């Protein structure tokens, strides 16, 4: 199967605890390659747009506040079946339900401060990559 791409965010709870290297190592050990990466501070508008599908959810306001509370690292990851592979190594949204050895089981603080984001489909991966990266920033 050919390599595909997914989009990842290392969230503010991880940057605050100096875990960007530890998280990236787990992604790489899962067979994913970081083909683009940058550390940014998301604006409120950017976070609201990114999480637009959750706009009506009760946790939306808190989620936007959390995602803008500190720097994040946005990444494009490449590998065989990248979306599923990344979701697997991330673990369940709620770290209490995450499998042993997953990023969220090892590092997440709570269901909100859960260390990483990963796209949930190839279609959304492309939309999310385009939201944060210009083509020339993805260098392989
Ligand atoms: P992500 O989209 O960040 O990869 P996910 O796909 O596992 O995570 P979603 O259902 O898309 O989970 O929720 C997006 C994010 O919103 C979660 O990662 C988490 O930070 C936050 N979130 C989800 N559910 C809750 C909740 N019940 N309470 C607080 N925050 C939540
Ligand atoms: Mg999601």
PDB file of C-alpha atoms and ligand atoms in Angstrom:
ATOM      1  CA  UNK A   1       0.000   0.000   0.000  1.00  0.00           C
ATOM      2  CA  UNK A   2       1.292   3.449  -0.907  1.00  0.00           C
ATOM      3  CA  UNK A   3       2.288   6.030   1.683  1.00  0.00           C
ATOM      4  CA  UNK A   4      -0.406   8.520   2.627  1.00  0.00           C
ATOM      5  CA  UNK A   5      -0.416  11.657   4.747  1.00  0.00           C
ATOM      6  CA  UNK A   6      -2.123  12.832   7.885  1.00  0.00           C
ATOM      7  CA  UNK A   7      -2.120  15.993   9.961  1.00  0.00           C
ATOM      8  CA  UNK A   8      -0.990  16.108  13.588  1.00  0.00           C
ATOM      9  CA  UNK A   9      -0.942  18.711  16.351  1.00  0.00           C
ATOM     10  CA  UNK A  10       1.178  18.432  19.484  1.00  0.00           C
ATOM     11  CA  UNK A  11      -1.099  20.345  21.852  1.00  0.00           C
ATOM     12  CA  UNK A  12      -0.279  23.041  24.472  1.00  0.00           C
ATOM     13  CA  UNK A  13      -0.244  20.585  27.403  1.00  0.00           C
ATOM     14  CA  UNK A  14       2.679  18.822  25.689  1.00  0.00           C
ATOM     15  CA  UNK A  15       4.650  21.916  24.658  1.00  0.00           C
ATOM     16  CA  UNK A  16       4.256  23.255  28.220  1.00  0.00           C
ATOM     17  CA  UNK A  17       5.791  20.053  29.640  1.00  0.00           C
ATOM     18  CA  UNK A  18       8.631  20.001  27.065  1.00  0.00           C
ATOM     19  CA  UNK A  19       7.333  16.783  25.464  1.00  0.00           C
ATOM     20  CA  UNK A  20       7.498  17.609  21.757  1.00  0.00           C
ATOM     21  CA  UNK A  21      10.513  15.339  21.271  1.00  0.00           C
ATOM     22  CA  UNK A  22       9.023  12.498  23.319  1.00  0.00           C
ATOM     23  CA  UNK A  23       5.755  12.658  21.346  1.00  0.00           C
ATOM     24  CA  UNK A  24       7.509  12.906  17.982  1.00  0.00           C
ATOM     25  CA  UNK A  25       9.655   9.890  18.892  1.00  0.00           C
ATOM     26  CA  UNK A  26       6.500   7.825  19.496  1.00  0.00           C
ATOM     27  CA  UNK A  27       5.079   8.952  16.128  1.00  0.00           C
ATOM     28  CA  UNK A  28       8.325   8.012  14.376  1.00  0.00           C
ATOM     29  CA  UNK A  29       8.533   4.663  16.145  1.00  0.00           C
ATOM     30  CA  UNK A  30       4.996   3.959  14.906  1.00  0.00           C
ATOM     31  CA  UNK A  31       6.285   4.199  11.334  1.00  0.00           C
ATOM     32  CA  UNK A  32       5.333   7.796  10.588  1.00  0.00           C
ATOM     33  CA  UNK A  33       7.725  10.307   9.033  1.00  0.00           C
ATOM     34  CA  UNK A  34       7.545  14.034   9.844  1.00  0.00           C
ATOM     35  CA  UNK A  35       7.562  15.641   6.368  1.00  0.00           C
ATOM     36  CA  UNK A  36       6.624  19.126   7.646  1.00  0.00           C
ATOM     37  CA  UNK A  37       6.691  20.696  11.101  1.00  0.00           C
ATOM     38  CA  UNK A  38       6.376  24.115  12.696  1.00  0.00           C
ATOM     39  CA  UNK A  39       5.777  25.541  16.139  1.00  0.00           C
ATOM     40  CA  UNK A  40       3.023  28.154  16.130  1.00  0.00           C
ATOM     41  CA  UNK A  41       0.729  29.988  18.507  1.00  0.00           C
ATOM     42  CA  UNK A  42      -2.801  29.523  17.171  1.00  0.00           C
ATOM     43  CA  UNK A  43      -5.049  32.562  17.073  1.00  0.00           C
ATOM     44  CA  UNK A  44      -8.603  32.266  18.405  1.00  0.00           C
ATOM     45  CA  UNK A  45      -9.917  32.571  14.840  1.00  0.00           C
ATOM     46  CA  UNK A  46      -7.616  29.773  13.662  1.00  0.00           C
ATOM     47  CA  UNK A  47      -8.660  27.456  16.513  1.00  0.00           C
ATOM     48  CA  UNK A  48     -12.379  28.212  16.039  1.00  0.00           C
ATOM     49  CA  UNK A  49     -12.079  27.482  12.326  1.00  0.00           C
ATOM     50  CA  UNK A  50     -10.089  24.319  12.873  1.00  0.00           C
ATOM     51  CA  UNK A  51     -12.590  22.907  15.374  1.00  0.00           C
ATOM     52  CA  UNK A  52     -15.624  24.281  13.502  1.00  0.00           C
ATOM     53  CA  UNK A  53     -17.371  20.866  13.489  1.00  0.00           C
ATOM     54  CA  UNK A  54     -17.490  21.041  17.300  1.00  0.00           C
ATOM     55  CA  UNK A  55     -18.935  24.571  17.423  1.00  0.00           C
ATOM     56  CA  UNK A  56     -22.235  23.455  19.014  1.00  0.00           C
ATOM     57  CA  UNK A  57     -20.620  21.127  21.553  1.00  0.00           C
ATOM     58  CA  UNK A  58     -20.597  22.211  25.229  1.00  0.00           C
ATOM     59  CA  UNK A  59     -16.793  21.970  25.412  1.00  0.00           C
ATOM     60  CA  UNK A  60     -16.124  24.150  22.341  1.00  0.00           C
ATOM     61  CA  UNK A  61     -15.281  27.395  24.170  1.00  0.00           C
ATOM     62  CA  UNK A  62     -12.947  25.640  26.610  1.00  0.00           C
ATOM     63  CA  UNK A  63     -11.327  23.701  23.768  1.00  0.00           C
ATOM     64  CA  UNK A  64     -10.539  26.901  21.853  1.00  0.00           C
ATOM     65  CA  UNK A  65      -9.184  28.519  25.041  1.00  0.00           C
ATOM     66  CA  UNK A  66      -6.985  25.465  25.659  1.00  0.00           C
ATOM     67  CA  UNK A  67      -5.670  25.263  22.084  1.00  0.00           C
ATOM     68  CA  UNK A  68      -4.675  28.944  22.194  1.00  0.00           C
ATOM     69  CA  UNK A  69      -3.225  28.770  25.730  1.00  0.00           C
ATOM     70  CA  UNK A  70       0.316  28.072  24.527  1.00  0.00           C
ATOM     71  CA  UNK A  71       2.326  27.071  21.482  1.00  0.00           C
ATOM     72  CA  UNK A  72       1.508  23.955  19.473  1.00  0.00           C
ATOM     73  CA  UNK A  73       3.517  21.988  16.924  1.00  0.00           C
ATOM     74  CA  UNK A  74       1.651  21.327  13.676  1.00  0.00           C
ATOM     75  CA  UNK A  75       2.990  18.475  11.563  1.00  0.00           C
ATOM     76  CA  UNK A  76       2.366  16.571   8.361  1.00  0.00           C
ATOM     77  CA  UNK A  77       3.035  12.860   8.854  1.00  0.00           C
ATOM     78  CA  UNK A  78       3.616  10.358   6.077  1.00  0.00           C
ATOM     79  CA  UNK A  79       3.481   6.576   6.184  1.00  0.00           C
ATOM     80  CA  UNK A  80       1.577   3.515   5.129  1.00  0.00           C
ATOM     81  CA  UNK A  81      -2.088   4.084   6.021  1.00  0.00           C
ATOM     82  CA  UNK A  82      -1.047   7.258   7.880  1.00  0.00           C
ATOM     83  CA  UNK A  83      -4.467   8.316   9.251  1.00  0.00           C
ATOM     84  CA  UNK A  84      -5.224   4.957  10.904  1.00  0.00           C
ATOM     85  CA  UNK A  85      -1.629   4.396  11.982  1.00  0.00           C
ATOM     86  CA  UNK A  86      -1.557   7.786  13.708  1.00  0.00           C
ATOM     87  CA  UNK A  87      -4.972   7.295  15.389  1.00  0.00           C
ATOM     88  CA  UNK A  88      -3.699   3.963  16.694  1.00  0.00           C
ATOM     89  CA  UNK A  89      -0.547   5.368  18.290  1.00  0.00           C
ATOM     90  CA  UNK A  90      -2.508   8.388  19.654  1.00  0.00           C
ATOM     91  CA  UNK A  91      -4.983   6.239  21.599  1.00  0.00           C
ATOM     92  CA  UNK A  92      -8.565   7.071  22.626  1.00  0.00           C
ATOM     93  CA  UNK A  93      -9.698  10.707  23.061  1.00  0.00           C
ATOM     94  CA  UNK A  94     -10.141  10.128  26.800  1.00  0.00           C
ATOM     95  CA  UNK A  95      -6.769   8.937  28.157  1.00  0.00           C
ATOM     96  CA  UNK A  96      -8.619   6.797  30.714  1.00  0.00           C
ATOM     97  CA  UNK A  97      -9.827   4.676  27.789  1.00  0.00           C
ATOM     98  CA  UNK A  98      -6.568   4.704  25.830  1.00  0.00           C
ATOM     99  CA  UNK A  99      -4.614   1.496  25.235  1.00  0.00           C
ATOM    100  CA  UNK A 100      -1.314   0.912  27.031  1.00  0.00           C
ATOM    101  CA  UNK A 101       1.671   2.365  25.214  1.00  0.00           C
ATOM    102  CA  UNK A 102      -0.310   4.973  23.268  1.00  0.00           C
ATOM    103  CA  UNK A 103       0.663   8.660  23.353  1.00  0.00           C
ATOM    104  CA  UNK A 104      -2.481   9.662  25.243  1.00  0.00           C
ATOM    105  CA  UNK A 105      -2.151   6.820  27.763  1.00  0.00           C
ATOM    106  CA  UNK A 106       1.468   7.751  28.462  1.00  0.00           C
ATOM    107  CA  UNK A 107       1.247  11.547  28.335  1.00  0.00           C
ATOM    108  CA  UNK A 108      -2.294  13.013  28.294  1.00  0.00           C
ATOM    109  CA  UNK A 109      -3.546  14.985  31.294  1.00  0.00           C
ATOM    110  CA  UNK A 110      -7.315  14.830  30.603  1.00  0.00           C
ATOM    111  CA  UNK A 111      -9.932  14.354  27.874  1.00  0.00           C
ATOM    112  CA  UNK A 112      -9.351  17.984  26.867  1.00  0.00           C
ATOM    113  CA  UNK A 113      -5.593  18.297  27.446  1.00  0.00           C
ATOM    114  CA  UNK A 114      -4.940  15.092  25.528  1.00  0.00           C
ATOM    115  CA  UNK A 115      -1.515  15.895  24.031  1.00  0.00           C
ATOM    116  CA  UNK A 116      -2.174  15.249  20.332  1.00  0.00           C
ATOM    117  CA  UNK A 117      -4.629  15.775  17.511  1.00  0.00           C
ATOM    118  CA  UNK A 118      -4.779  13.505  14.483  1.00  0.00           C
ATOM    119  CA  UNK A 119      -6.974  13.689  11.390  1.00  0.00           C
ATOM    120  CA  UNK A 120      -9.847  11.186  11.299  1.00  0.00           C
ATOM    121  CA  UNK A 121     -10.030  10.582   7.506  1.00  0.00           C
ATOM    122  CA  UNK A 122      -7.927  11.065   4.365  1.00  0.00           C
ATOM    123  CA  UNK A 123     -10.338  13.788   3.267  1.00  0.00           C
ATOM    124  CA  UNK A 124     -10.039  15.719   6.543  1.00  0.00           C
ATOM    125  CA  UNK A 125      -6.266  15.194   6.557  1.00  0.00           C
ATOM    126  CA  UNK A 126      -6.010  17.076   3.254  1.00  0.00           C
ATOM    127  CA  UNK A 127      -8.285  19.881   4.495  1.00  0.00           C
ATOM    128  CA  UNK A 128      -6.316  20.216   7.760  1.00  0.00           C
ATOM    129  CA  UNK A 129      -2.902  20.112   6.036  1.00  0.00           C
ATOM    130  CA  UNK A 130      -4.063  22.888   3.682  1.00  0.00           C
ATOM    131  CA  UNK A 131      -5.350  24.888   6.680  1.00  0.00           C
ATOM    132  CA  UNK A 132      -1.853  25.179   8.188  1.00  0.00           C
ATOM    133  CA  UNK A 133       0.728  24.506   5.449  1.00  0.00           C
ATOM    134  CA  UNK A 134       1.646  25.912   2.057  1.00  0.00           C
ATOM    135  CA  UNK A 135       2.740  23.235  -0.441  1.00  0.00           C
ATOM    136  CA  UNK A 136       6.354  24.481  -0.380  1.00  0.00           C
ATOM    137  CA  UNK A 137       6.522  23.916   3.397  1.00  0.00           C
ATOM    138  CA  UNK A 138       6.076  20.155   2.921  1.00  0.00           C
ATOM    139  CA  UNK A 139       9.527  19.013   1.960  1.00  0.00           C
ATOM    140  CA  UNK A 140       9.396  15.225   2.427  1.00  0.00           C
TER     141      UNK A 140
HETATM  142  P1  LIG B   1      -8.628  15.266  17.908  1.00  0.00           P
HETATM  143  O1  LIG B   1      -9.707  15.757  16.962  1.00  0.00           O
HETATM  144  O2  LIG B   1      -8.048  16.363  18.781  1.00  0.00           O
HETATM  145  O3  LIG B   1      -7.615  14.417  17.252  1.00  0.00           O
HETATM  146  P2  LIG B   1     -10.399  13.202  18.721  1.00  0.00           P
HETATM  147  O4  LIG B   1     -10.711  13.048  17.262  1.00  0.00           O
HETATM  148  O5  LIG B   1      -9.952  11.997  19.480  1.00  0.00           O
HETATM  149  O6  LIG B   1      -9.309  14.288  18.965  1.00  0.00           O
HETATM  150  P3  LIG B   1     -12.805  14.784  18.897  1.00  0.00           P
HETATM  151  O7  LIG B   1     -14.091  14.136  19.238  1.00  0.00           O
HETATM  152  O8  LIG B   1     -12.552  15.193  17.490  1.00  0.00           O
HETATM  153  O9  LIG B   1     -11.644  13.841  19.457  1.00  0.00           O
HETATM  154  O10 LIG B   1     -12.654  16.054  19.853  1.00  0.00           O
HETATM  155  C1  LIG B   1     -11.703  17.050  19.549  1.00  0.00           C
HETATM  156  C2  LIG B   1     -11.010  17.473  20.817  1.00  0.00           C
HETATM  157  O11 LIG B   1     -11.952  18.102  21.668  1.00  0.00           O
HETATM  158  C3  LIG B   1     -10.439  16.330  21.662  1.00  0.00           C
HETATM  159  O12 LIG B   1      -9.169  15.898  21.269  1.00  0.00           O
HETATM  160  C4  LIG B   1     -10.391  16.961  23.026  1.00  0.00           C
HETATM  161  O13 LIG B   1      -9.255  17.812  23.154  1.00  0.00           O
HETATM  162  C5  LIG B   1     -11.656  17.811  23.025  1.00  0.00           C
HETATM  163  N1  LIG B   1     -12.792  17.092  23.597  1.00  0.00           N
HETATM  164  C6  LIG B   1     -13.506  16.082  23.013  1.00  0.00           C
HETATM  165  N2  LIG B   1     -14.491  15.650  23.815  1.00  0.00           N
HETATM  166  C7  LIG B   1     -14.407  16.408  24.934  1.00  0.00           C
HETATM  167  C8  LIG B   1     -15.153  16.464  26.157  1.00  0.00           C
HETATM  168  N3  LIG B   1     -16.183  15.648  26.380  1.00  0.00           N
HETATM  169  N4  LIG B   1     -14.776  17.373  27.081  1.00  0.00           N
HETATM  170  C9  LIG B   1     -13.749  18.215  26.871  1.00  0.00           C
HETATM  171  N5  LIG B   1     -13.005  18.221  25.732  1.00  0.00           N
HETATM  172  C10 LIG B   1     -13.318  17.338  24.791  1.00  0.00           C
HETATM  173 MG1  LIG B   2     -11.238  14.685  15.988  1.00  0.00          MG
END
